[in-house]
Tab-separated table of C-alpha atoms in Angstrom:
chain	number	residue	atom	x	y	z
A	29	UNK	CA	84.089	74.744	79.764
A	30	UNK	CA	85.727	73.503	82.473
A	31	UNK	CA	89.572	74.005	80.520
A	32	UNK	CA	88.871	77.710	81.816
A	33	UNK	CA	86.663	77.458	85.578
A	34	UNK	CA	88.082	77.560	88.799
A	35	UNK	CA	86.456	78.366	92.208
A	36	UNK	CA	87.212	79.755	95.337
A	37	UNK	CA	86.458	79.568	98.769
A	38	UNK	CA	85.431	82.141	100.003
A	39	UNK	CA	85.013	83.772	103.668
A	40	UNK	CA	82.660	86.667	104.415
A	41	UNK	CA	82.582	88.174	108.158
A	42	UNK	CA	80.988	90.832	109.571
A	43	UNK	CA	83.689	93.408	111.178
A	44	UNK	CA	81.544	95.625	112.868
A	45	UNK	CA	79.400	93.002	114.743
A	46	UNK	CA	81.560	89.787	116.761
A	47	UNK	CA	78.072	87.255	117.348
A	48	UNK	CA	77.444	87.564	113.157
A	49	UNK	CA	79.130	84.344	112.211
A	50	UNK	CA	81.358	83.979	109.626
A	51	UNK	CA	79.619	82.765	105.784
A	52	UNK	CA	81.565	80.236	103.747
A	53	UNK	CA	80.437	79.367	100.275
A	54	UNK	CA	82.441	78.223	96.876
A	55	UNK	CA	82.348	80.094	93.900
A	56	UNK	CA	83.345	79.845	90.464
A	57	UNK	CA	85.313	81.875	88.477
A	58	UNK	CA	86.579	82.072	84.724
A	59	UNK	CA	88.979	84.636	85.121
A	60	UNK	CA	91.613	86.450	87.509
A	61	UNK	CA	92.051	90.376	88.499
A	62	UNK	CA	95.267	91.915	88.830
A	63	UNK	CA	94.661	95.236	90.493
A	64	UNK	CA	97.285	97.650	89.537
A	65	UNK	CA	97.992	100.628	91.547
A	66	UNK	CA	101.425	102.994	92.338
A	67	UNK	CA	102.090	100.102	95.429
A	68	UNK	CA	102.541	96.884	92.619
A	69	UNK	CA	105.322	95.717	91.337
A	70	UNK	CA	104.815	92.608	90.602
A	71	UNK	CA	101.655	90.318	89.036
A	72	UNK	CA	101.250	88.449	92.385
A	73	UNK	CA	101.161	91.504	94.962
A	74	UNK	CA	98.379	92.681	92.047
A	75	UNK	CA	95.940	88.985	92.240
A	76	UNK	CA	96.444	89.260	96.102
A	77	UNK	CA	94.229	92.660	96.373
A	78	UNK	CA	92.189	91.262	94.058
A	79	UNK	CA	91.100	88.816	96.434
A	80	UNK	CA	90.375	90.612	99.280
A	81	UNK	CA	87.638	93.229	99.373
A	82	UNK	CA	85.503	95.392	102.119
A	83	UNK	CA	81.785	96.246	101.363
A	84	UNK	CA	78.972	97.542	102.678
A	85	UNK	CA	75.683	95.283	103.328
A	86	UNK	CA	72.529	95.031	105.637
A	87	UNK	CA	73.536	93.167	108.856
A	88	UNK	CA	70.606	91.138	109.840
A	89	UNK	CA	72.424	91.016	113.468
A	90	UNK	CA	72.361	94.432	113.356
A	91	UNK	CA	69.735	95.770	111.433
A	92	UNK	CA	71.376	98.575	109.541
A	93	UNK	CA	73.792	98.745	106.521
A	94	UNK	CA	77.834	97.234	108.007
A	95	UNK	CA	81.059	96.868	107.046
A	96	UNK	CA	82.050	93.331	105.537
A	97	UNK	CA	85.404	91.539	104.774
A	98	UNK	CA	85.303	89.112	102.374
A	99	UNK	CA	88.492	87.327	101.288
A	100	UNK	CA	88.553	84.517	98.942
A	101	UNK	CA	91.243	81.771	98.114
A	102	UNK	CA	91.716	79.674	95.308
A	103	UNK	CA	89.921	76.218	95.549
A	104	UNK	CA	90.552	74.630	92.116
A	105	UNK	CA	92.668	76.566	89.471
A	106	UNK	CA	91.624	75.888	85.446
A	107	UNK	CA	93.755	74.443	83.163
A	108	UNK	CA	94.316	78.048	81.197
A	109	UNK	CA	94.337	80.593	83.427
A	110	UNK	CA	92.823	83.718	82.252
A	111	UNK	CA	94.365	87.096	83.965
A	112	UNK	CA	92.803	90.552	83.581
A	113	UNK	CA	95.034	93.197	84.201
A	114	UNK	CA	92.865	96.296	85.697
A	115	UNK	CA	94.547	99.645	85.252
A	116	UNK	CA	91.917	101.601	85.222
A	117	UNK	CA	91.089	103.174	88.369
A	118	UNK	CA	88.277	105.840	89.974
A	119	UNK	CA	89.452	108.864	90.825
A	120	UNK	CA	87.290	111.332	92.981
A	121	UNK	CA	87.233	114.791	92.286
A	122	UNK	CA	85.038	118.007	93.324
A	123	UNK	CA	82.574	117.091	90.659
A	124	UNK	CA	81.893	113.636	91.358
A	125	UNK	CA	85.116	111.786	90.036
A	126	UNK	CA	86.304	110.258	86.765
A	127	UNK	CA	88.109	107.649	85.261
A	128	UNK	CA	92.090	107.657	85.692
A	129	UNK	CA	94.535	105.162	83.818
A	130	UNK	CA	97.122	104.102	85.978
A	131	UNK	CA	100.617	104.080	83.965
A	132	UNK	CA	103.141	101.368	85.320
């Protein structure tokens, strides 16, 4: 078990409201994302968007649904490091959208 669990630290902040404080909190992990897109050339650039993110959530401070940053560094790396490479992407079309392989 713990040959293959890391954990991050990660930081989640509010971007649409400036009095919401910042959330910190440690998480584990057993493996890494490598997001591949048409901007990556190399496996780095690739785990660096995988650990940053923007979502939506309810804002208590608020009281409707906001905009969140969350971006997470790496606390305690594993002894094997698992890597998944993602190149599969969603594409939106008229009807909805579908599921594009990205070729690099």
């Amino acid at each position: 078990h713990q040959f293959f669990k890391g954990s991050f630290k990660c930081a989640e902040k509010c971007v649409e409201s400036a009095e919401e404080p910042e959330t910190l909190s440690v998480r584990p992990f057993d493996k890494l994302v490598c997001h591949i897109d048409k901007e990556t050339s190399y496996m780095l650039q690739g785990l660096r968007k995988g650990l940053a993110s923007e979502y939506e959530k309810n804002s208590p401070s608020l009281g409707r649904d906001a905009c969140y940053q969350q971006t997470m560094r790496i606390d305690r790396l594993p002894a094997y490091l698992t890597v998944q490479f993602m190149r599969f992407a969603w594409k939106k079309t008229d009807d909805g959208g579908t599921k594009a392989k990205v070729l690099r």
